[in-house]
Amino acid sequence: MTEYALFLGCMVPNRLPHLEFSFRKILNHLDSNDLVHDISGFGCCPEPIGFPGMDNITFMTLAARNLTVAEEQKLDILTLCTGCFESLKTASVKLKHEPKLLEKVNKHLSKVGREYNGTVEVKHIAQFFYDDIGFEKLKKNVVKHLDNIKVAAHYGCHLLRPSEILAFDDPHNPTKLDELIEATGAKSVMYLRRDYCCGAGTKSLDGNVAAEMVMEKLRQIARVGADCMSVVCPFCFLQFDLGQEMASRAFKDSYDVPYQIPVLYYTQLLGLSFGIDPKEFDFKRHRIKVKPLLEKIDAVAVPAV
Amino acid sequence: MVTRSKHIKINHEFIRELTKLPECENLKNCYQCGACSSYCPSFKYSKVYNPRKIVQDVLVGLKDEILENTNLWFCGVCHACTEQCPQGVELSEILSHIRNLASKIGNIPTHLVSEVKNLLETGQVVPPSSAINRRREKFGLPELPDAPVDEIRTLVKSTGFEDMIRRKIELEKAKEREIMEEAKARMKKMEEKKTEDA
């Protein structure tokens, strides 16, 4: 089995530790702790929106530095954030196929006594559950089928595109996250604008543009009657959780607001189906209340045979 | 370079310079169908960021207008334009490269400058906080290792990035000074007028 260095990034450990907890809890529950290692030495991924726009070589060099940290330990990289995933995967793919770029980057890296040899693969946890853990193991651990809830999957731009580089799933009609959600027994519902951006990338420039993007997604999700959303990125999480509250306030005259669609990180949803006590996940940290969802699950949840 | 009017400068070299780069070589395949903009969420809601229009401006050679336009930064880098382009134009790569050129002349939004400051001080864009660290303890999460700030600083110096950001900060300070001085001059004039009137 491939072993990974866990790349926490910045948003998960420094703002949303409950998401990190949910991943570690699941890993522990699946008895797979030995697949994922905590190592020191990682820096910023760096973030894939502003940095490549400011200076591509700096972006590549800082990303490659992280790759060398994993390479030293002969480990691949596993990320909890789709932003880290895009940055590191883009660097790993490009540096593998563009020797001139690798040479340039290594010249900078030599100043800190590092060299990248192009051996590190980068994976996001969605892919990890899909390929490495596998459905058989996931389903074996489901003790509480979430049959009576409808979940709206939000993949996130940086998990899917550019598909030529990230190669996670079909960018126009992705299914992997839906399959992962349905492993819990829940129904993953289709909705319009499924591949739309959460808006996090424009938030710092103009909060209204970001809020409009959030509202567009929520409107479509509310239309199909989803009970909650499932995301695999801390920025998307924040955008739909805190952002939902803020956008509902900002658009209280023009939409059917306030929306109250709980947002769950995928490993939190998985945890519920594994029968882990919801109290452990500290759902009170979520701005959109999760309690109604938990009550709905408990109302008719059928114990798995 | 041909000057068509007082305001619009056409630069025919710009497209040639760009298409020399491997990520921009298929730029000329664009036939302006607008699939990129129709799928662009930033275009839909900001109304000021229009990828099709930027490519059009590149094709006709409006280099200065493009590079000085701060709306370039509305791109959320969702790559929908690249995926939708029927001509295989790698739009998000091209737009990213254009933002690289814009950055060199100081067209960088202030929130990104603060991001860089965070990076150089803490090694991360979203820096750690003591309150969150206490919460981490409660969850039984491992202590976070120190970020390699020194290595990051050395690298951004080596790539010339630090200099570029410093120039941008100085540019901003100069602009602030200019505004202040203008305001002072206006105040002075008003006071002079007051004493004259008196």
Short mmCIF file of C-alpha atoms in Angstrom, two decimals:
data_model
loop_
_atom_site.label_atom_id
_atom_site.label_comp_id
_atom_site.label_asym_id
_atom_site.label_seq_id
_atom_site.Cartn_x
_atom_site.Cartn_y
_atom_site.Cartn_z
CA MET A 1 0.00 0.00 0.00
CA THR A 2 1.16 3.50 -0.77
CA GLU A 3 2.03 5.53 2.29
CA TYR A 4 1.38 9.25 2.53
CA ALA A 5 2.62 12.37 4.27
CA LEU A 6 -0.40 14.32 5.47
CA PHE A 7 -0.33 17.86 4.07
CA LEU A 8 -2.59 19.85 6.40
CA GLY A 9 -2.32 23.18 4.62
CA CYS A 10 -3.31 26.38 6.42
CA MET A 11 -7.09 26.70 6.60
CA VAL A 12 -7.82 23.27 8.09
CA PRO A 13 -5.33 23.22 11.00
CA ASN A 14 -5.41 26.97 11.73
CA ARG A 15 -9.11 27.74 11.37
CA LEU A 16 -11.15 24.54 11.08
CA PRO A 17 -9.49 21.92 13.29
CA HIS A 18 -12.80 20.06 13.61
CA LEU A 19 -12.47 19.07 9.96
CA GLU A 20 -8.97 17.70 10.58
CA PHE A 21 -10.33 15.85 13.61
CA SER A 22 -13.06 14.20 11.51
CA PHE A 23 -10.48 12.89 9.02
CA ARG A 24 -8.19 11.52 11.73
CA LYS A 25 -11.17 9.97 13.52
CA ILE A 26 -12.22 8.11 10.36
CA LEU A 27 -8.67 6.99 9.67
CA ASN A 28 -8.47 5.60 13.19
CA HIS A 29 -11.88 3.95 12.86
CA LEU A 30 -10.77 2.23 9.63
CA ASP A 31 -7.59 1.11 11.38
CA SER A 32 -5.57 2.78 8.60
CA ASN A 33 -3.36 5.07 10.69
CA ASP A 34 -0.23 3.43 9.33
CA LEU A 35 -1.00 4.68 5.79
CA VAL A 36 -0.78 8.35 6.72
CA HIS A 37 2.17 10.02 8.45
CA ASP A 38 2.62 13.39 10.12
CA ILE A 39 5.93 14.86 9.06
CA SER A 40 7.46 18.27 9.68
CA GLY A 41 8.91 20.71 7.15
CA PHE A 42 5.92 21.63 4.96
CA GLY A 43 5.22 25.30 4.21
CA CYS A 44 2.39 27.02 2.36
CA CYS A 45 1.28 24.95 -0.66
CA PRO A 46 1.18 27.96 -1.92
CA GLU A 47 -2.43 28.88 -2.56
CA PRO A 48 -3.41 28.28 -6.21
CA ILE A 49 -5.42 31.44 -6.90
CA GLY A 50 -3.19 34.42 -6.16
CA PHE A 51 0.32 32.96 -6.27
CA PRO A 52 0.47 31.53 -9.80
CA GLY A 53 -1.08 34.83 -10.93
CA MET A 54 1.63 36.90 -9.27
CA ASP A 55 4.64 34.84 -10.27
CA ASN A 56 4.52 31.35 -11.69
CA ILE A 57 8.15 30.44 -10.99
CA THR A 58 7.83 31.40 -7.32
CA PHE A 59 4.63 29.36 -7.15
CA MET A 60 6.34 26.33 -8.69
CA THR A 61 9.43 26.69 -6.49
CA LEU A 62 7.50 26.90 -3.21
CA ALA A 63 5.30 23.96 -4.24
CA ALA A 64 8.34 21.94 -5.31
CA ARG A 65 9.96 22.65 -1.94
CA ASN A 66 7.03 20.85 -0.28
CA LEU A 67 7.41 17.97 -2.72
CA THR A 68 11.08 17.58 -1.71
CA VAL A 69 10.04 17.32 1.95
CA ALA A 70 7.89 14.28 1.13
CA GLU A 71 10.45 12.92 -1.32
CA GLU A 72 13.12 12.84 1.41
CA GLN A 73 10.89 10.49 3.41
CA LYS A 74 9.95 8.44 0.31
CA LEU A 75 6.28 9.29 0.82
CA ASP A 76 3.51 10.54 -1.44
CA ILE A 77 1.37 13.51 -0.36
CA LEU A 78 -2.23 13.44 0.86
CA THR A 79 -4.18 16.70 1.14
CA LEU A 80 -7.36 17.68 2.99
CA CYS A 81 -7.88 20.79 0.88
CA THR A 82 -8.55 20.94 -2.85
CA GLY A 83 -6.47 24.12 -3.08
CA CYS A 84 -3.38 22.36 -1.71
CA PHE A 85 -4.24 19.48 -4.03
CA GLU A 86 -4.27 21.66 -7.13
CA SER A 87 -1.05 23.51 -6.23
CA LEU A 88 0.98 20.44 -5.36
CA LYS A 89 -0.43 18.19 -8.07
CA THR A 90 0.09 20.84 -10.75
CA ALA A 91 3.69 21.25 -9.64
CA SER A 92 4.30 17.49 -9.51
CA VAL A 93 2.82 16.90 -12.99
CA LYS A 94 4.51 19.86 -14.67
CA LEU A 95 7.90 19.23 -13.08
CA LYS A 96 7.70 15.62 -14.22
CA HIS A 97 7.02 16.54 -17.85
CA GLU A 98 8.92 19.80 -18.32
CA PRO A 99 12.64 19.23 -17.72
CA LYS A 100 13.48 22.89 -18.40
CA LEU A 101 11.07 24.02 -15.69
CA LEU A 102 12.48 21.43 -13.29
CA GLU A 103 15.99 22.68 -13.95
CA LYS A 104 14.94 26.28 -13.26
CA VAL A 105 13.12 25.33 -10.07
CA ASN A 106 16.01 23.17 -8.84
CA LYS A 107 18.39 26.09 -9.32
CA HIS A 108 16.35 28.08 -6.81
CA LEU A 109 15.90 25.07 -4.50
CA SER A 110 19.67 24.56 -4.38
CA LYS A 111 19.89 27.81 -2.38
CA VAL A 112 18.24 26.02 0.52
CA GLY A 113 20.09 22.78 -0.13
CA ARG A 114 17.21 20.97 -1.79
CA GLU A 115 16.65 19.17 -5.07
CA TYR A 116 13.46 17.69 -6.49
CA ASN A 117 13.71 14.45 -8.48
CA GLY A 118 10.12 14.20 -9.64
CA THR A 119 9.05 11.10 -7.73
CA VAL A 120 6.20 12.36 -5.53
CA GLU A 121 2.52 11.70 -6.34
CA VAL A 122 -0.17 13.92 -4.86
CA LYS A 123 -3.62 12.74 -3.80
CA HIS A 124 -6.68 14.36 -2.30
CA ILE A 125 -8.55 12.47 0.44
CA ALA A 126 -11.54 11.90 -1.87
CA GLN A 127 -9.28 9.92 -4.19
CA PHE A 128 -7.70 8.22 -1.17
CA PHE A 129 -11.06 6.91 0.03
CA TYR A 130 -12.02 5.97 -3.53
CA ASP A 131 -8.82 4.09 -4.46
CA ASP A 132 -6.79 3.25 -1.36
CA ILE A 133 -9.49 2.52 1.23
CA GLY A 134 -12.04 1.29 -1.29
CA PHE A 135 -15.78 0.80 -1.16
CA GLU A 136 -15.68 -2.65 0.35
CA LYS A 137 -13.95 -1.41 3.48
CA LEU A 138 -16.08 1.74 3.68
CA LYS A 139 -19.35 -0.15 3.37
CA LYS A 140 -18.26 -2.75 5.91
CA ASN A 141 -17.96 0.02 8.48
CA VAL A 142 -21.34 1.61 7.81
CA VAL A 143 -23.57 0.72 10.75
CA LYS A 144 -26.18 3.40 10.22
CA HIS A 145 -27.55 3.69 6.68
CA LEU A 146 -28.34 7.32 5.97
CA ASP A 147 -31.15 6.22 3.59
CA ASN A 148 -33.50 9.02 4.40
CA ILE A 149 -31.30 11.98 3.60
CA LYS A 150 -30.53 13.66 0.30
CA VAL A 151 -27.03 15.08 -0.06
CA ALA A 152 -25.84 17.66 -2.58
CA ALA A 153 -22.21 16.99 -3.51
CA HIS A 154 -19.98 19.96 -4.16
CA TYR A 155 -16.73 18.82 -5.77
CA GLY A 156 -14.94 22.15 -5.88
CA CYS A 157 -13.07 23.61 -8.85
CA HIS A 158 -9.64 22.63 -7.65
CA LEU A 159 -10.49 18.96 -7.37
CA LEU A 160 -11.70 18.71 -10.98
CA ARG A 161 -10.04 21.32 -13.14
CA PRO A 162 -7.83 21.55 -15.11
CA SER A 163 -8.76 17.90 -15.68
CA GLU A 164 -5.77 17.28 -17.96
CA ILE A 165 -3.48 17.82 -14.97
CA LEU A 166 -5.55 16.90 -11.92
CA ALA A 167 -7.10 13.80 -13.58
CA PHE A 168 -9.48 13.19 -10.68
CA ASP A 169 -12.73 12.64 -12.57
CA ASP A 170 -14.71 13.68 -15.66
CA PRO A 171 -14.81 17.49 -15.30
CA HIS A 172 -18.23 17.80 -16.93
CA ASN A 173 -19.99 14.92 -15.28
CA PRO A 174 -18.06 13.79 -12.21
CA THR A 175 -19.38 10.83 -10.19
CA LYS A 176 -16.69 9.82 -7.70
CA LEU A 177 -17.78 12.02 -4.81
CA ASP A 178 -21.39 10.97 -5.43
CA GLU A 179 -20.36 7.34 -5.19
CA LEU A 180 -18.49 8.07 -1.97
CA ILE A 181 -21.55 9.80 -0.54
CA GLU A 182 -23.81 6.93 -1.56
CA ALA A 183 -21.52 4.50 0.24
CA THR A 184 -23.09 5.89 3.44
CA GLY A 185 -26.56 4.92 2.18
CA ALA A 186 -27.53 8.54 1.55
CA LYS A 187 -28.86 9.65 -1.81
CA SER A 188 -26.60 12.01 -3.74
CA VAL A 189 -28.87 14.35 -5.69
CA MET A 190 -28.24 16.01 -9.02
CA TYR A 191 -28.71 19.75 -9.28
CA LEU A 192 -27.98 22.53 -11.74
CA ARG A 193 -24.65 24.35 -11.48
CA ARG A 194 -23.05 21.36 -9.79
CA ASP A 195 -19.68 22.31 -11.22
CA TYR A 196 -19.99 25.96 -10.23
CA CYS A 197 -17.36 27.67 -8.12
CA CYS A 198 -18.06 28.37 -4.40
CA GLY A 199 -16.77 31.90 -4.90
CA ALA A 200 -13.99 31.76 -2.31
CA GLY A 201 -11.49 32.94 -4.92
CA THR A 202 -13.22 36.28 -5.40
CA LYS A 203 -14.17 36.91 -1.77
CA SER A 204 -11.21 39.13 -0.90
CA LEU A 205 -11.73 41.29 -3.98
CA ASP A 206 -15.49 41.73 -3.80
CA GLY A 207 -17.62 40.08 -1.13
CA ASN A 208 -20.79 40.63 -3.14
CA VAL A 209 -19.59 38.64 -6.13
CA ALA A 210 -18.65 35.75 -3.84
CA ALA A 211 -22.01 35.97 -2.05
CA GLU A 212 -23.88 35.87 -5.37
CA MET A 213 -22.04 32.69 -6.31
CA VAL A 214 -22.94 31.08 -2.98
CA MET A 215 -26.58 32.05 -3.41
CA GLU A 216 -26.76 30.65 -6.93
CA LYS A 217 -25.54 27.26 -5.71
CA LEU A 218 -27.81 27.25 -2.66
CA ARG A 219 -30.84 28.18 -4.76
CA GLN A 220 -30.25 25.17 -7.02
CA ILE A 221 -29.58 22.88 -4.06
CA ALA A 222 -32.71 24.05 -2.25
CA ARG A 223 -34.75 23.43 -5.43
CA VAL A 224 -33.98 19.72 -5.41
CA GLY A 225 -34.74 19.45 -1.70
CA ALA A 226 -31.31 18.38 -0.46
CA ASP A 227 -31.01 17.95 3.32
CA CYS A 228 -27.36 18.92 3.41
CA MET A 229 -24.26 19.56 1.32
CA SER A 230 -21.07 17.57 1.36
CA VAL A 231 -17.77 19.25 0.53
CA VAL A 232 -14.13 18.18 0.46
CA CYS A 233 -12.40 21.55 0.78
CA PRO A 234 -12.12 23.88 3.80
CA PHE A 235 -12.53 27.00 1.63
CA CYS A 236 -15.73 25.66 0.06
CA PHE A 237 -16.83 24.63 3.56
CA LEU A 238 -16.37 28.13 4.93
CA GLN A 239 -17.98 29.68 1.89
CA PHE A 240 -21.15 27.57 2.20
CA ASP A 241 -21.34 27.51 6.00
CA LEU A 242 -20.38 30.99 7.23
CA GLY A 243 -20.92 32.38 3.72
CA GLN A 244 -24.47 31.00 3.62
CA GLU A 245 -25.36 32.94 6.75
CA MET A 246 -23.76 36.14 5.47
CA ALA A 247 -25.19 35.86 1.96
CA SER A 248 -28.67 35.10 3.30
CA ARG A 249 -28.47 38.34 5.25
CA ALA A 250 -27.14 40.31 2.28
CA PHE A 251 -29.82 39.06 -0.13
CA LYS A 252 -32.77 38.91 2.21
CA ASP A 253 -34.94 40.81 -0.26
CA SER A 254 -34.12 39.03 -3.48
CA TYR A 255 -34.00 35.29 -2.68
CA ASP A 256 -36.12 32.81 -0.68
CA VAL A 257 -33.83 33.27 2.27
CA PRO A 258 -32.58 32.49 4.79
CA TYR A 259 -31.44 29.12 3.53
CA GLN A 260 -30.58 26.61 6.25
CA ILE A 261 -28.68 23.90 4.41
CA PRO A 262 -26.12 22.25 6.71
CA VAL A 263 -22.66 21.73 5.26
CA LEU A 264 -20.68 18.62 6.12
CA TYR A 265 -17.09 17.84 5.27
CA TYR A 266 -17.11 14.38 3.67
CA THR A 267 -15.44 12.63 6.61
CA GLN A 268 -18.07 14.07 8.98
CA LEU A 269 -20.83 12.52 6.85
CA LEU A 270 -18.92 9.26 6.72
CA GLY A 271 -18.50 9.41 10.51
CA LEU A 272 -22.26 9.67 11.02
CA SER A 273 -22.79 6.52 8.95
CA PHE A 274 -20.04 4.76 10.93
CA GLY A 275 -22.12 5.39 14.04
CA ILE A 276 -19.60 7.78 15.62
CA ASP A 277 -21.25 9.98 18.23
CA PRO A 278 -22.04 13.34 16.50
CA LYS A 279 -20.98 15.13 19.71
CA GLU A 280 -17.40 14.18 18.94
CA PHE A 281 -17.45 16.19 15.71
CA ASP A 282 -18.29 19.43 17.56
CA PHE A 283 -21.03 20.38 15.09
CA LYS A 284 -21.83 23.44 17.20
CA ARG A 285 -18.86 25.06 15.43
CA HIS A 286 -20.91 25.10 12.21
CA ARG A 287 -22.77 28.32 11.53
CA ILE A 288 -25.66 26.51 9.84
CA LYS A 289 -27.20 24.20 12.43
CA VAL A 290 -26.62 20.49 11.83
CA LYS A 291 -29.08 19.38 14.51
CA PRO A 292 -32.17 19.15 12.25
CA LEU A 293 -30.18 16.91 9.93
CA LEU A 294 -29.10 14.66 12.81
CA GLU A 295 -32.70 14.43 13.99
CA LYS A 296 -33.87 13.47 10.53
CA ILE A 297 -31.21 10.77 10.31
CA ASP A 298 -32.16 9.35 13.70
CA ALA A 299 -35.88 9.47 12.98
CA VAL A 300 -35.93 6.54 10.56
CA ALA A 301 -32.34 5.37 10.24
CA VAL A 302 -32.35 1.65 9.61
CA PRO A 303 -29.56 -0.29 11.29
CA ALA A 304 -27.47 -2.06 8.67
CA VAL A 305 -27.77 -5.84 8.66
CA MET B 1 3.98 50.46 -32.02
CA VAL B 2 1.28 52.46 -33.79
CA THR B 3 -0.68 55.15 -32.02
CA ARG B 4 -4.22 55.17 -33.39
CA SER B 5 -5.61 57.90 -31.22
CA LYS B 6 -4.73 59.82 -28.14
CA HIS B 7 -5.97 57.06 -25.85
CA ILE B 8 -5.53 53.69 -27.52
CA LYS B 9 -2.09 52.23 -28.14
CA ILE B 10 -1.88 49.18 -30.37
CA ASN B 11 1.02 46.83 -29.72
CA HIS B 12 1.40 44.22 -32.46
CA GLU B 13 4.35 42.60 -30.71
CA PHE B 14 2.27 41.55 -27.69
CA ILE B 15 0.53 38.59 -29.37
CA ARG B 16 3.86 37.47 -30.87
CA GLU B 17 5.57 37.62 -27.47
CA LEU B 18 2.76 35.65 -25.86
CA THR B 19 2.45 32.93 -28.50
CA LYS B 20 6.16 32.14 -28.12
CA LEU B 21 5.38 30.68 -24.70
CA PRO B 22 4.29 27.02 -24.75
CA GLU B 23 1.19 27.63 -22.59
CA CYS B 24 0.01 30.46 -24.85
CA GLU B 25 0.84 29.06 -28.29
CA ASN B 26 -2.76 28.13 -29.18
CA LEU B 27 -4.07 31.59 -28.30
CA LYS B 28 -4.62 32.41 -31.98
CA ASN B 29 -7.09 29.52 -32.28
CA CYS B 30 -9.65 31.65 -30.43
CA TYR B 31 -12.58 32.56 -32.69
CA GLN B 32 -14.34 34.61 -30.02
CA CYS B 33 -17.30 32.25 -29.54
CA GLY B 34 -17.62 33.32 -25.90
CA ALA B 35 -17.98 29.83 -24.38
CA CYS B 36 -15.39 30.88 -21.79
CA SER B 37 -17.32 33.92 -20.62
CA SER B 38 -20.65 32.13 -20.64
CA TYR B 39 -19.27 29.56 -18.20
CA CYS B 40 -17.31 32.09 -16.13
CA PRO B 41 -18.98 32.67 -12.75
CA SER B 42 -16.88 35.80 -12.17
CA PHE B 43 -18.16 37.29 -15.42
CA LYS B 44 -21.74 36.45 -14.52
CA TYR B 45 -21.64 38.23 -11.18
CA SER B 46 -18.85 40.81 -11.39
CA LYS B 47 -19.84 41.96 -14.91
CA VAL B 48 -16.39 43.57 -15.17
CA TYR B 49 -14.23 40.49 -15.70
CA ASN B 50 -14.70 39.07 -19.19
CA PRO B 51 -12.22 36.41 -20.38
CA ARG B 52 -13.42 36.53 -24.00
CA LYS B 53 -12.91 40.28 -24.09
CA ILE B 54 -9.41 39.96 -22.62
CA VAL B 55 -8.45 37.53 -25.39
CA GLN B 56 -9.96 39.89 -27.96
CA ASP B 57 -7.88 42.73 -26.55
CA VAL B 58 -4.77 40.53 -26.71
CA LEU B 59 -5.51 39.63 -30.33
CA VAL B 60 -5.83 43.27 -31.36
CA GLY B 61 -2.81 44.31 -29.27
CA LEU B 62 -4.15 46.44 -26.42
CA LYS B 63 -1.25 45.49 -24.16
CA ASP B 64 -1.23 48.48 -21.79
CA GLU B 65 -4.99 48.49 -21.36
CA ILE B 66 -4.98 44.82 -20.39
CA LEU B 67 -2.02 44.93 -18.02
CA GLU B 68 -3.19 48.03 -16.18
CA ASN B 69 -6.73 46.71 -15.68
CA THR B 70 -7.25 45.73 -12.04
CA ASN B 71 -10.31 43.64 -12.97
CA LEU B 72 -7.92 40.94 -14.19
CA TRP B 73 -7.85 39.74 -10.57
CA PHE B 74 -11.55 38.87 -10.48
CA CYS B 75 -10.62 35.49 -11.92
CA GLY B 76 -11.31 32.87 -9.25
CA VAL B 77 -9.06 30.39 -11.12
CA CYS B 78 -11.88 27.82 -11.38
CA HIS B 79 -10.57 26.78 -14.85
CA ALA B 80 -14.11 26.46 -16.25
CA CYS B 81 -13.02 28.54 -19.29
CA THR B 82 -10.23 26.11 -20.17
CA GLU B 83 -12.52 23.08 -19.85
CA GLN B 84 -15.24 24.64 -22.00
CA CYS B 85 -13.13 26.06 -24.83
CA PRO B 86 -14.00 24.21 -28.06
CA GLN B 87 -10.71 25.35 -29.58
CA GLY B 88 -8.47 23.96 -26.86
CA VAL B 89 -7.19 27.37 -25.83
CA GLU B 90 -5.69 27.02 -22.37
CA LEU B 91 -7.34 30.14 -21.19
CA SER B 92 -6.67 29.95 -17.47
CA GLU B 93 -2.94 29.44 -18.13
CA ILE B 94 -2.90 32.38 -20.53
CA LEU B 95 -4.79 34.64 -18.14
CA SER B 96 -2.48 33.58 -15.33
CA HIS B 97 0.51 34.53 -17.46
CA ILE B 98 -1.09 37.89 -18.24
CA ARG B 99 -1.50 38.47 -14.50
CA ASN B 100 2.22 37.66 -14.10
CA LEU B 101 3.00 40.46 -16.55
CA ALA B 102 0.55 42.81 -14.80
CA SER B 103 2.19 42.04 -11.43
CA LYS B 104 5.56 43.11 -12.80
CA ILE B 105 4.21 46.62 -13.36
CA GLY B 106 2.65 46.75 -9.90
CA ASN B 107 -0.90 45.66 -10.76
CA ILE B 108 -1.38 43.40 -7.71
CA PRO B 109 -4.45 43.69 -5.46
CA THR B 110 -3.76 44.67 -1.86
CA HIS B 111 -5.27 41.49 -0.38
CA LEU B 112 -2.60 39.47 -2.18
CA VAL B 113 0.13 41.74 -0.83
CA SER B 114 -1.14 40.98 2.70
CA GLU B 115 -1.18 37.28 1.82
CA VAL B 116 2.48 37.51 0.89
CA LYS B 117 3.24 39.38 4.13
CA ASN B 118 1.58 36.53 6.07
CA LEU B 119 3.61 34.00 4.12
CA LEU B 120 6.91 35.76 4.82
CA GLU B 121 6.12 36.20 8.52
CA THR B 122 4.55 32.83 9.36
CA GLY B 123 5.25 30.56 6.39
CA GLN B 124 1.52 30.28 5.75
CA VAL B 125 -1.21 32.33 4.11
CA VAL B 126 -3.68 31.67 6.94
CA PRO B 127 -1.48 32.04 10.04
CA PRO B 128 -1.90 29.99 13.22
CA SER B 129 -3.63 31.46 16.30
CA SER B 130 -3.36 30.63 19.98
CA ALA B 131 -7.14 30.27 20.38
CA ILE B 132 -7.27 27.65 17.63
CA ASN B 133 -4.26 25.88 19.09
CA ARG B 134 -6.15 25.50 22.37
CA ARG B 135 -9.07 24.04 20.42
CA ARG B 136 -6.67 21.64 18.71
CA GLU B 137 -5.52 20.46 22.12
CA LYS B 138 -9.11 19.79 23.16
CA PHE B 139 -9.57 17.64 20.06
CA GLY B 140 -6.36 15.79 20.90
CA LEU B 141 -4.82 16.89 17.59
CA PRO B 142 -1.03 16.84 17.26
CA GLU B 143 0.95 20.02 17.85
CA LEU B 144 1.74 21.83 14.61
CA PRO B 145 5.38 21.87 13.55
CA ASP B 146 7.00 25.26 12.87
CA ALA B 147 6.71 26.41 9.27
CA PRO B 148 10.04 26.76 7.42
CA VAL B 149 9.96 30.57 7.26
CA ASP B 150 13.70 30.97 6.61
CA GLU B 151 13.70 28.64 3.62
CA ILE B 152 10.63 30.34 2.15
CA ARG B 153 12.26 33.76 2.53
CA THR B 154 15.44 32.57 0.84
CA LEU B 155 13.44 31.12 -2.06
CA VAL B 156 11.30 34.20 -2.71
CA LYS B 157 14.47 36.27 -2.67
CA SER B 158 16.08 33.93 -5.17
CA THR B 159 13.16 34.08 -7.64
CA GLY B 160 12.99 37.89 -7.45
CA PHE B 161 9.49 37.71 -5.97
CA GLU B 162 10.41 39.57 -2.80
CA ASP B 163 11.78 42.48 -4.83
CA MET B 164 8.63 42.61 -6.94
CA ILE B 165 6.42 42.78 -3.85
CA ARG B 166 8.68 45.37 -2.23
CA ARG B 167 8.44 47.52 -5.36
CA LYS B 168 4.67 47.19 -5.23
CA ILE B 169 4.57 48.27 -1.57
CA GLU B 170 6.79 51.26 -2.32
CA LEU B 171 4.58 52.15 -5.29
CA GLU B 172 1.56 52.11 -3.02
CA LYS B 173 3.28 54.26 -0.41
CA ALA B 174 4.29 56.77 -3.09
CA LYS B 175 0.71 56.87 -4.31
CA GLU B 176 -0.53 57.49 -0.76
CA ARG B 177 2.01 60.29 -0.33
CA GLU B 178 0.86 61.83 -3.61
CA ILE B 179 -2.76 61.76 -2.51
CA MET B 180 -1.84 63.28 0.85
CA GLU B 181 0.17 66.05 -0.76
CA GLU B 182 -2.63 66.82 -3.20
CA ALA B 183 -5.06 67.04 -0.31
CA LYS B 184 -2.68 69.30 1.62
CA ALA B 185 -2.26 71.57 -1.42
CA ARG B 186 -6.02 71.79 -1.80
CA MET B 187 -6.41 72.68 1.89
CA LYS B 188 -3.74 75.34 1.56
CA LYS B 189 -5.48 76.86 -1.45
CA MET B 190 -8.80 76.92 0.38
CA GLU B 191 -7.23 78.65 3.37
CA GLU B 192 -5.53 81.18 1.13
CA LYS B 193 -8.86 81.88 -0.53
CA LYS B 194 -10.48 82.28 2.88
CA THR B 195 -7.90 84.88 3.98
CA GLU B 196 -8.24 86.63 0.60
CA ASP B 197 -12.02 86.77 0.98
CA ALA B 198 -11.63 88.09 4.51
#
